[in-house]
Coordinates of C-alpha atoms in Angstrom, one line a residue:
M1 CA 26.7 15.6 31.6
D2 CA 24.3 12.7 31.3
R3 CA 22.8 12.1 27.9
P4 CA 19.0 12.9 27.7
S5 CA 16.6 10.0 27.7
P6 CA 16.0 8.4 24.3
I7 CA 12.3 9.2 24.7
I8 CA 13.1 12.9 24.9
E9 CA 15.1 12.6 21.6
I10 CA 12.2 10.8 19.9
A11 CA 9.7 13.3 21.3
R12 CA 11.6 16.2 19.7
L13 CA 11.8 14.5 16.3
L14 CA 8.1 13.6 16.5
S15 CA 7.2 17.2 17.2
N16 CA 9.0 18.4 14.1
Y17 CA 7.5 15.7 12.0
L18 CA 3.9 16.4 13.2
F19 CA 4.3 20.0 12.3
Y20 CA 5.1 19.2 8.7
L21 CA 2.4 16.5 8.6
S22 CA 0.0 19.2 9.7
A23 CA 0.9 21.1 6.5
T24 CA -0.2 18.3 4.3
L25 CA -3.7 18.6 5.9
I26 CA -4.1 22.0 4.2
I27 CA -4.6 20.2 0.9
P28 CA -7.7 18.2 1.8
L29 CA -8.9 21.1 4.0
S30 CA -8.7 23.5 1.0
A31 CA -10.6 20.9 -1.2
A32 CA -13.3 20.6 1.6
A33 CA -13.7 24.4 1.8
Y34 CA -13.9 24.7 -2.0
F35 CA -16.7 22.1 -2.3
E36 CA -18.6 23.5 0.7
F37 CA -18.4 27.3 0.2
I38 CA -17.5 27.8 -3.5
A39 CA -19.0 25.0 -5.5
P40 CA -21.6 23.3 -3.2
E41 CA -23.8 22.5 -6.2
T42 CA -21.2 19.9 -7.4
H43 CA -21.0 18.2 -4.0
P44 CA -24.2 16.5 -2.8
Q45 CA -22.0 14.4 -0.4
P46 CA -21.6 15.4 3.3
H47 CA -19.1 18.2 3.8
S48 CA -15.9 17.7 5.9
T49 CA -14.3 21.2 6.3
F50 CA -14.8 21.2 10.1
A51 CA -13.4 17.6 10.3
F52 CA -10.1 18.7 8.7
I53 CA -9.9 21.8 10.9
L54 CA -10.2 19.6 14.0
T55 CA -7.6 17.2 12.6
L56 CA -5.2 20.0 11.8
L57 CA -5.6 21.5 15.3
T58 CA -5.1 18.1 16.9
S59 CA -1.9 17.5 15.0
L60 CA -0.5 20.9 15.9
I61 CA -1.4 20.5 19.6
L62 CA 0.4 17.1 19.6
S63 CA 3.3 18.7 17.9
G64 CA 3.5 21.3 20.7
L65 CA 3.2 18.7 23.4
F66 CA 6.0 16.6 21.9
R67 CA 8.1 19.8 21.5
F68 CA 7.7 20.6 25.2
W69 CA 8.5 17.1 26.2
G70 CA 11.6 17.0 24.0
R71 CA 12.9 20.5 24.7
R72 CA 16.1 19.1 26.2
A73 CA 16.9 16.9 23.2
T74 CA 20.4 17.1 21.7
G75 CA 19.6 15.7 18.3
Q76 CA 21.6 12.5 18.7
T77 CA 19.8 9.3 17.8
R78 CA 21.2 5.8 18.0
R79 CA 20.1 2.7 16.1
R80 CA 17.7 1.6 18.8
E81 CA 16.0 5.0 19.0
S82 CA 15.8 5.1 15.2
I83 CA 13.9 1.8 15.2
I84 CA 11.5 3.1 17.9
L85 CA 11.1 6.3 15.9
V86 CA 10.2 4.6 12.7
I87 CA 7.5 2.5 14.4
S88 CA 6.2 5.6 16.3
L89 CA 6.1 7.6 13.1
W90 CA 3.8 5.0 11.5
L91 CA 1.5 4.4 14.4
I92 CA 1.1 8.1 15.2
T93 CA 0.7 9.1 11.6
C94 CA -2.1 6.5 11.2
G95 CA -3.8 7.9 14.3
I96 CA -3.7 11.5 12.8
A97 CA -4.7 10.2 9.4
A98 CA -7.7 8.4 10.9
L99 CA -9.2 11.5 12.5
P100 CA -10.8 13.0 9.3
F101 CA -12.7 9.7 8.8
S102 CA -14.0 9.8 12.4
F103 CA -14.6 13.6 12.7
S104 CA -16.5 13.6 9.4
Q105 CA -18.6 10.6 10.5
T106 CA -17.4 8.7 7.4
F107 CA -16.9 5.9 9.9
T108 CA -18.6 5.8 13.3
N109 CA -16.4 3.0 14.4
P110 CA -12.8 4.3 15.3
L111 CA -11.4 0.9 14.5
H112 CA -12.7 1.2 10.9
A113 CA -11.1 4.6 10.6
Y114 CA -7.7 3.4 11.8
F115 CA -7.9 0.4 9.5
E116 CA -8.7 2.7 6.5
A117 CA -5.8 5.0 7.5
M118 CA -3.3 2.1 7.9
S119 CA -4.5 0.6 4.6
G120 CA -3.9 4.0 2.9
L121 CA -0.5 4.7 4.3
T122 CA 0.8 1.1 3.8
T123 CA -0.6 1.4 0.2
T124 CA -2.6 -1.8 0.8
G125 CA -5.9 -0.3 -0.6
A126 CA -8.2 -2.6 1.4
S127 CA -11.3 -0.5 2.3
M128 CA -14.1 -0.6 4.9
L129 CA -16.3 1.7 2.8
Y130 CA -19.4 -0.2 1.8
P131 CA -23.0 1.1 1.1
K132 CA -25.6 0.6 3.9
A133 CA -28.6 -1.6 3.1
Y134 CA -32.2 -0.6 4.0
S135 CA -35.5 -2.4 4.2
P136 CA -38.5 -1.2 2.1
L137 CA -39.6 0.7 5.3
G138 CA -36.4 2.6 5.4
H139 CA -34.8 0.7 8.4
E140 CA -31.1 -0.2 8.1
I141 CA -30.6 -3.9 7.8
P142 CA -27.6 -6.2 7.9
I143 CA -25.8 -7.3 4.7
Y144 CA -25.2 -11.0 4.1
I145 CA -22.4 -12.4 2.0
T146 CA -21.9 -16.1 1.2
N147 CA -18.8 -17.6 -0.4
P148 CA -20.2 -19.7 -3.2
H149 CA -17.5 -22.3 -2.6
V150 CA -18.4 -22.5 1.1
P151 CA -22.2 -22.3 1.0
G152 CA -22.4 -23.2 4.7
K153 CA -20.6 -19.9 5.8
T154 CA -22.5 -16.6 5.6
Y155 CA -21.1 -13.3 6.8
S156 CA -23.4 -10.7 8.4
F157 CA -22.3 -7.1 8.8
Y158 CA -23.7 -3.6 8.5
G159 CA -22.6 -1.1 5.8
T160 CA -20.6 1.9 6.6
V161 CA -21.7 4.6 4.1
T162 CA -25.1 6.2 4.1
P163 CA -26.4 6.8 0.5
I164 CA -27.0 10.2 -0.9
R165 CA -30.7 10.8 -1.8
D166 CA -32.3 13.4 -4.1
A167 CA -34.0 16.0 -1.9
D168 CA -37.1 16.0 -4.0
T169 CA -37.7 12.4 -5.1
G170 CA -35.9 10.6 -2.3
L171 CA -34.1 8.4 -4.8
I172 CA -30.5 7.3 -4.2
I173 CA -28.1 9.3 -6.4
A174 CA -24.8 8.2 -4.9
S175 CA -23.8 5.2 -2.7
G176 CA -20.7 3.5 -1.4
V177 CA -17.5 5.3 -2.1
E178 CA -19.2 7.8 -4.3
A179 CA -21.3 9.0 -1.4
V180 CA -18.3 10.0 0.7
S181 CA -17.0 13.6 0.9
K182 CA -14.7 14.3 -1.9
A183 CA -12.2 15.9 0.4
V184 CA -12.1 12.7 2.4
L185 CA -11.6 10.7 -0.8
L186 CA -8.7 13.0 -1.8
W187 CA -7.3 12.4 1.7
R188 CA -7.4 8.6 1.2
S189 CA -5.5 8.9 -2.1
L190 CA -3.1 11.4 -0.6
L191 CA -2.3 9.0 2.2
Q192 CA -1.4 6.3 -0.3
W193 CA 0.8 8.8 -2.2
I194 CA 2.6 9.8 1.1
G195 CA 3.0 6.1 2.2
G196 CA 4.1 4.9 -1.3
L197 CA 7.5 6.4 -1.1
G198 CA 7.4 6.4 2.7
I199 CA 6.7 8.7 5.6
V200 CA 10.3 8.2 6.8
V201 CA 11.6 9.5 3.5
I202 CA 9.4 12.6 4.0
F203 CA 10.9 12.8 7.5
L204 CA 14.4 12.8 6.1
T205 CA 13.5 15.3 3.4
V206 CA 11.9 18.1 5.5
L207 CA 13.9 17.8 8.7
P208 CA 17.6 18.9 9.2
A209 CA 20.1 16.1 8.7
L210 CA 20.3 13.8 11.8
K211 CA 23.7 13.6 13.5
V212 CA 23.3 9.9 13.7
G213 CA 21.1 7.3 12.0
G214 CA 19.9 9.1 8.9
K215 CA 21.1 6.4 6.6
F216 CA 19.7 3.7 8.8
L217 CA 16.3 5.4 8.9
Y218 CA 16.3 5.5 5.1
Q219 CA 17.1 1.8 4.9
T220 CA 14.4 0.8 7.3
E221 CA 11.7 1.9 4.8
I222 CA 13.1 1.5 1.3
T223 CA 11.8 -1.9 0.3
G224 CA 13.8 -4.9 -0.8
P225 CA 17.2 -6.4 0.1
I226 CA 19.1 -3.8 -2.0
K227 CA 19.1 -0.3 -0.4
E228 CA 20.5 1.8 -3.2
G229 CA 21.0 5.5 -2.7
I230 CA 21.2 8.0 -5.6
S231 CA 23.3 10.5 -3.8
P232 CA 26.0 10.4 -1.1
R233 CA 23.8 12.4 1.2
I234 CA 20.6 10.7 2.5
K235 CA 18.7 14.0 2.6
Q236 CA 19.5 14.8 -1.0
T237 CA 18.6 11.2 -2.0
A238 CA 15.2 11.6 -0.3
S239 CA 14.6 15.0 -1.9
Q240 CA 15.4 13.7 -5.4
L241 CA 13.2 10.7 -4.9
W242 CA 10.2 13.0 -4.1
K243 CA 10.9 15.1 -7.1
L244 CA 10.8 12.1 -9.4
Y245 CA 7.8 10.7 -7.6
A246 CA 5.9 14.0 -8.0
T247 CA 6.9 14.2 -11.7
L248 CA 5.6 10.7 -12.5
T249 CA 2.3 11.6 -10.7
L250 CA 1.9 14.8 -12.7
L251 CA 2.6 12.9 -15.9
Q252 CA -0.2 10.4 -15.2
I253 CA -2.7 13.1 -14.4
I254 CA -1.9 14.7 -17.8
F255 CA -2.1 11.4 -19.7
L256 CA -5.4 10.5 -18.1
M257 CA -7.0 13.8 -19.0
W258 CA -5.5 13.8 -22.5
T259 CA -6.6 10.3 -23.4
N260 CA -10.0 10.3 -21.7
H261 CA -11.8 13.7 -22.0
N262 CA -14.7 12.2 -19.9
I263 CA -12.6 11.7 -16.8
P264 CA -13.0 14.6 -14.3
L265 CA -9.9 16.3 -13.0
F266 CA -10.7 15.2 -9.4
D267 CA -10.8 11.6 -10.5
A268 CA -7.6 11.9 -12.5
I269 CA -5.8 13.4 -9.5
C270 CA -7.0 10.8 -7.0
T271 CA -6.4 7.9 -9.5
S272 CA -2.8 9.1 -10.2
L273 CA -2.0 9.5 -6.5
S274 CA -3.2 5.9 -5.9
T275 CA -1.5 4.5 -9.0
I276 CA 2.1 5.6 -8.8
S277 CA 2.1 4.7 -5.1
T278 CA 0.7 1.3 -6.1
G279 CA -2.1 1.9 -3.5
G280 CA -5.3 1.1 -5.4
F281 CA -7.9 3.3 -3.6
S282 CA -10.5 4.5 -6.1
V283 CA -13.1 7.2 -6.1
R284 CA -15.5 5.0 -8.0
N285 CA -17.5 2.0 -6.7
G286 CA -16.4 -0.1 -9.7
S287 CA -12.7 1.1 -9.5
I288 CA -11.1 1.6 -12.9
A289 CA -13.8 -0.4 -14.7
D290 CA -16.3 2.4 -14.1
Y291 CA -14.4 4.6 -16.7
N292 CA -15.1 1.9 -19.4
S293 CA -12.0 3.1 -21.3
S294 CA -9.3 0.8 -22.7
T295 CA -6.9 3.9 -22.9
T296 CA -7.5 4.7 -19.3
E297 CA -6.7 1.1 -18.4
W298 CA -3.5 1.2 -20.4
V299 CA -2.3 4.5 -18.9
T300 CA -3.0 3.0 -15.5
I301 CA -1.1 -0.2 -16.4
I302 CA 1.9 1.9 -17.5
F303 CA 2.1 3.9 -14.3
M304 CA 1.4 0.9 -12.1
L305 CA 4.5 -0.6 -13.7
A306 CA 6.4 2.7 -13.3
G307 CA 5.7 2.7 -9.6
S308 CA 7.0 -0.9 -9.3
I309 CA 10.4 -0.2 -10.9
N310 CA 13.4 0.6 -8.7
F311 CA 13.5 4.4 -8.5
A312 CA 17.3 4.4 -8.5
L313 CA 17.0 2.9 -12.0
Y314 CA 15.3 6.0 -13.3
F315 CA 18.2 8.2 -12.3
E316 CA 20.7 5.9 -14.0
I317 CA 18.7 6.0 -17.2
L318 CA 18.5 9.8 -17.1
K319 CA 22.3 9.7 -16.9
G320 CA 22.4 7.7 -20.1
K321 CA 23.4 4.4 -18.4
F322 CA 21.0 2.2 -20.4
K323 CA 23.0 -0.9 -19.6
K324 CA 21.3 -0.7 -16.1
L325 CA 18.2 -2.1 -17.8
C326 CA 20.1 -5.4 -18.1
T327 CA 20.2 -5.9 -14.4
P328 CA 18.8 -9.3 -13.3
D329 CA 16.2 -7.6 -11.0
F330 CA 14.7 -5.6 -13.9
I331 CA 14.8 -8.5 -16.4
L332 CA 13.2 -10.9 -13.9
F333 CA 10.5 -8.4 -13.1
I334 CA 9.6 -7.9 -16.8
I335 CA 9.6 -11.7 -17.5
I336 CA 7.3 -12.4 -14.6
V337 CA 4.9 -9.6 -15.6
I338 CA 4.7 -10.9 -19.2
S339 CA 4.4 -14.5 -18.1
G340 CA 1.8 -13.9 -15.4
S341 CA -0.3 -11.8 -17.8
A342 CA -0.1 -14.5 -20.6
L343 CA -1.0 -17.3 -18.2
I344 CA -3.9 -15.6 -16.6
S345 CA -5.2 -14.5 -20.1
F346 CA -4.8 -18.0 -21.5
F347 CA -6.9 -19.7 -18.9
L348 CA -9.4 -16.9 -19.0
T349 CA -10.1 -17.1 -22.8
G350 CA -13.4 -18.8 -23.6
T351 CA -14.7 -18.9 -20.1
D352 CA -17.9 -17.5 -18.6
K353 CA -17.8 -13.9 -17.4
T354 CA -20.8 -14.4 -15.1
A355 CA -20.2 -17.6 -13.2
F356 CA -22.8 -18.5 -10.5
T357 CA -25.6 -16.7 -12.5
V358 CA -28.1 -17.9 -15.1
D359 CA -26.8 -15.5 -17.8
S360 CA -23.8 -16.5 -19.9
E361 CA -21.2 -14.3 -21.6
I362 CA -17.9 -15.7 -22.9
Y363 CA -14.5 -14.0 -22.8
S364 CA -13.1 -13.5 -26.3
F365 CA -9.3 -13.6 -26.7
G366 CA -9.1 -9.8 -26.9
E367 CA -11.3 -9.4 -23.8
A368 CA -9.4 -12.0 -21.9
L369 CA -6.1 -10.4 -22.8
R370 CA -7.3 -6.9 -21.8
A371 CA -8.7 -8.1 -18.4
G372 CA -5.9 -10.6 -17.8
I373 CA -3.0 -8.1 -18.3
F374 CA -4.7 -5.4 -16.2
Q375 CA -5.3 -7.8 -13.2
A376 CA -1.9 -9.4 -13.5
V377 CA -0.1 -6.1 -13.4
S378 CA -2.5 -4.8 -10.7
V379 CA -1.8 -7.6 -8.3
Q380 CA 1.9 -8.0 -9.0
T381 CA 2.5 -4.3 -8.5
S382 CA 0.4 -4.6 -5.3
T383 CA -2.0 -1.8 -6.6
G384 CA -5.3 -3.7 -6.4
F385 CA -7.3 -1.8 -9.0
T386 CA -10.0 -4.0 -10.7
T387 CA -11.7 -4.0 -14.0
A388 CA -13.5 -7.3 -13.7
N389 CA -14.9 -9.7 -11.1
Y390 CA -11.9 -12.0 -11.1
D391 CA -13.4 -14.0 -8.2
V392 CA -15.5 -15.9 -10.8
W393 CA -12.5 -16.6 -13.1
P394 CA -11.1 -20.1 -13.6
F395 CA -9.1 -21.4 -10.7
P396 CA -5.8 -21.4 -12.6
S397 CA -6.1 -17.7 -13.3
Q398 CA -6.9 -17.0 -9.7
M399 CA -4.0 -19.1 -8.6
F400 CA -1.5 -17.2 -10.7
M401 CA -3.0 -13.9 -9.4
L402 CA -2.3 -15.1 -5.8
L403 CA 1.3 -16.1 -6.7
L404 CA 1.9 -12.7 -8.3
M405 CA 0.7 -11.0 -5.1
F406 CA 3.6 -12.6 -3.3
V407 CA 6.1 -11.9 -6.0
G408 CA 5.7 -8.1 -6.0
G409 CA 7.7 -5.5 -7.8
M410 CA 11.4 -4.5 -7.7
S411 CA 13.5 -3.4 -4.7
G412 CA 13.4 0.3 -4.1
S413 CA 9.9 0.7 -5.6
T414 CA 6.6 1.6 -4.1
A415 CA 5.3 -2.0 -4.7
G416 CA 4.7 -4.6 -2.1
G417 CA 5.3 -8.3 -2.1
I418 CA 8.5 -10.3 -1.6
K419 CA 10.3 -8.4 -4.4
T420 CA 11.9 -10.0 -7.5
S421 CA 15.4 -9.4 -6.3
R422 CA 14.9 -11.7 -3.4
F423 CA 13.7 -14.5 -5.8
Y424 CA 16.8 -14.0 -7.9
I425 CA 19.0 -14.2 -4.8
L426 CA 17.1 -17.3 -3.6
Y427 CA 17.7 -18.9 -7.1
K428 CA 21.4 -18.1 -6.9
I429 CA 21.7 -19.5 -3.3
I430 CA 20.0 -22.8 -4.4
L431 CA 22.2 -23.0 -7.5
Y432 CA 25.4 -22.4 -5.6
R433 CA 24.5 -24.8 -2.9
L434 CA 23.9 -27.5 -5.5
E435 CA 27.2 -26.7 -7.2
S436 CA 29.1 -26.8 -3.9
I437 CA 28.2 -30.5 -3.5
Y438 CA 30.6 -31.5 -6.3
R439 CA 32.8 -28.3 -6.2
P440 CA 33.2 -27.5 -2.5
D441 CA 36.3 -25.4 -2.9
A442 CA 35.0 -23.0 -5.5
V443 CA 34.7 -19.4 -4.6
R444 CA 31.3 -17.9 -5.7
I445 CA 30.4 -14.2 -5.8
F446 CA 27.4 -12.7 -7.4
K447 CA 26.0 -9.2 -7.6
I448 CA 22.7 -7.3 -8.2
G449 CA 23.7 -4.1 -9.9
Q450 CA 26.8 -2.9 -8.1
T451 CA 25.9 -4.5 -4.8
E452 CA 27.7 -7.7 -3.9
I453 CA 25.4 -10.3 -2.2
D454 CA 27.5 -11.8 0.5
D455 CA 26.7 -14.6 3.0
K456 CA 25.1 -12.1 5.4
N457 CA 22.7 -10.8 2.8
S458 CA 21.9 -14.3 1.6
L459 CA 21.0 -15.5 5.1
T460 CA 18.8 -12.4 5.5
V461 CA 16.9 -13.3 2.3
L462 CA 16.5 -16.9 3.4
A463 CA 15.2 -15.7 6.8
F464 CA 12.8 -13.3 5.0
F465 CA 11.2 -16.2 3.0
C466 CA 10.8 -18.2 6.2
I467 CA 9.1 -15.2 7.9
V468 CA 6.7 -14.7 5.0
A469 CA 5.7 -18.3 5.1
F470 CA 5.3 -18.3 8.8
F471 CA 3.1 -15.3 9.0
T472 CA 1.0 -16.4 6.0
V473 CA 0.3 -19.7 7.7
L474 CA -0.2 -18.1 11.2
G475 CA -2.4 -15.4 9.9
T476 CA -4.6 -17.8 7.9
V477 CA -5.0 -20.0 10.9
I478 CA -5.9 -17.0 13.1
L479 CA -8.5 -15.8 10.6
I480 CA -10.1 -19.3 10.3
L481 CA -10.3 -19.6 14.1
D482 CA -12.0 -16.1 14.2
G483 CA -14.7 -17.4 11.8
V484 CA -13.3 -16.6 8.3
D485 CA -13.6 -19.4 5.8
P486 CA -10.2 -20.9 4.6
E487 CA -10.3 -19.6 1.0
T488 CA -11.1 -16.1 2.0
A489 CA -8.5 -16.2 4.9
L490 CA -5.7 -17.2 2.5
G491 CA -6.6 -14.5 0.1
L492 CA -6.8 -11.9 2.9
M493 CA -3.3 -12.9 4.1
G494 CA -1.9 -12.5 0.5
C495 CA -3.6 -9.1 0.5
F496 CA -2.4 -7.8 3.9
L497 CA 1.1 -9.1 4.0
N498 CA 1.9 -8.0 0.5
N499 CA -0.1 -4.7 0.7
V500 CA -2.1 -5.6 -2.4
G501 CA -5.7 -4.6 -1.6
A502 CA -7.2 -7.3 -3.7
A503 CA -8.6 -10.4 -2.1
F504 CA -10.8 -13.4 -3.0
R505 CA -14.1 -15.0 -2.1
S506 CA -16.1 -13.2 0.6
A507 CA -13.6 -10.2 0.4
G508 CA -13.5 -10.3 -3.4
P509 CA -13.8 -7.3 -5.7
N510 CA -17.6 -7.1 -5.4
D511 CA -17.6 -7.6 -1.6
S512 CA -16.1 -5.9 1.4
F513 CA -13.4 -6.1 4.0
A514 CA -16.1 -5.1 6.5
I515 CA -16.8 -8.8 6.9
L516 CA -13.8 -9.0 9.2
P517 CA -14.6 -9.6 12.9
P518 CA -13.1 -7.0 15.3
F519 CA -10.1 -9.1 16.4
S520 CA -9.3 -10.0 12.8
E521 CA -9.5 -6.4 11.9
C522 CA -7.0 -5.5 14.6
M523 CA -4.6 -8.2 13.5
S524 CA -5.0 -7.0 9.8
I525 CA -3.7 -3.6 10.8
I526 CA -0.6 -5.2 12.3
W527 CA -0.1 -7.4 9.2
M528 CA -0.4 -4.5 6.8
L529 CA 2.3 -2.6 8.8
L530 CA 4.5 -5.8 9.0
G531 CA 4.3 -6.2 5.2
R532 CA 5.1 -2.5 4.5
L533 CA 8.1 -2.4 6.9
E534 CA 9.2 -5.9 5.7
Y535 CA 8.9 -7.6 9.1
Y536 CA 12.3 -7.1 10.6
I537 CA 11.8 -3.7 12.2
L538 CA 8.6 -4.7 14.0
L539 CA 9.9 -8.0 15.0
L540 CA 13.0 -6.5 16.6
I541 CA 11.0 -4.8 19.3
L542 CA 9.7 -8.2 20.4
L543 CA 13.2 -9.3 21.3
P544 CA 14.0 -9.0 25.1
S545 CA 17.6 -8.0 24.2
F546 CA 16.3 -5.0 22.3
W547 CA 15.1 -3.4 25.5
K548 CA 18.2 -4.0 27.6
H549 CA 20.2 -1.0 28.6
E550 CA 23.4 -0.5 26.6

């Protein structure tokens, strides 16, 4: 009997996945119904209950169509189908995730909605939400942004969010992110939480064990060169990861509420979902700075770091294996966090907080340390929260922030970037290569944890650095050719490829990613997914040999 088409196998798996994805939509749907029908007085923003109902129905219909298409599936998947499945999961999930933004009219441009969904699921945190501008006569007008370092370049675009006005006075009471439906904001944060550990890990948790390819699927999405499991069975590993992930999220909610009695429960939930996932979406226009609380910032710092540590390390610590804290990956990660924070704070001390304005306010040592540590941790963990306008900071501080974007967190974490383990492997490769010049016959073996790094892994790491450099240069060139100034373009590539959410200049903390031309916006969606899946999986499908029949 002939084996069913690979497409049929993928269709059946997508059907099961979409059914469970539909269940997650019940969470924002319940929130939307609560704010619309139970507590409308607390919700002046537009309601979105119907938008989530439509999205839920669309997801279920697609699930049914895929089930019908894949009704003859046997449940056997090979490596090639697994790769196609991973990419299909991400693209389709982003399509479903974008629907509430479109159906609720949060975005009238479907491309903006898909960008926002991809930014959420890849935990990038770059947003198209920006308040609309109006003339004194009430007509909508374009917004103009000029990079102070490139005064000859001005960006013109329209805002995406209509402000909320008081029914009696007509005065604006909420604008920007704060004028968006709370259920939609919860959905944005939930997308980051889902994408932080990975939609493929969800797939492996809720679906029956695959006959072939479960381990390979797991390895396609866990970040870094070291793919450590915490259980012999992949489904059990995925399940335990989600339990730990949920526990850390709940702990942050509790600590935020306990240390800051002024923070609403809704804010604490959304902030926690975006923190442990190192995503960075906020429900406030000023991000974490709006809470004006040093304790809130320190709680956020702790949990940003928690999300950037290899999750397998937590299970080892719970078993009492504290020696695991001496692994090179963890030590290097901590050293870089401390060094980066110290360098950024050092160059920030005594500088003007309000560059490019007539007012002058100087950073004291304590203020520089507080702001410097937060932003250093935020960008290295690829979270992207902000507490200051770092775009007016001294160039050395900005330079170290850009470098930390590319460093990233540990392997097996929710953080983006290149990962500290790859830098350690690169250092060892260079060291051993130098030693081999005068000791060519010596046998050299090194490990990270219990994993031996052989020549195959070393070559893969070297290729990874080359790929990152290639796409950083290529993407910067593409953005410049599409009308983006060079400084903004480089910052954007650091943001997208490393899934950071923080950028510089015309896309800085006080500006918007809405400056992107349509072509650059489309390319940015690809770059975010490239960075989240760490390049190889997406690049494989571009090889002609990948599509040859076996």
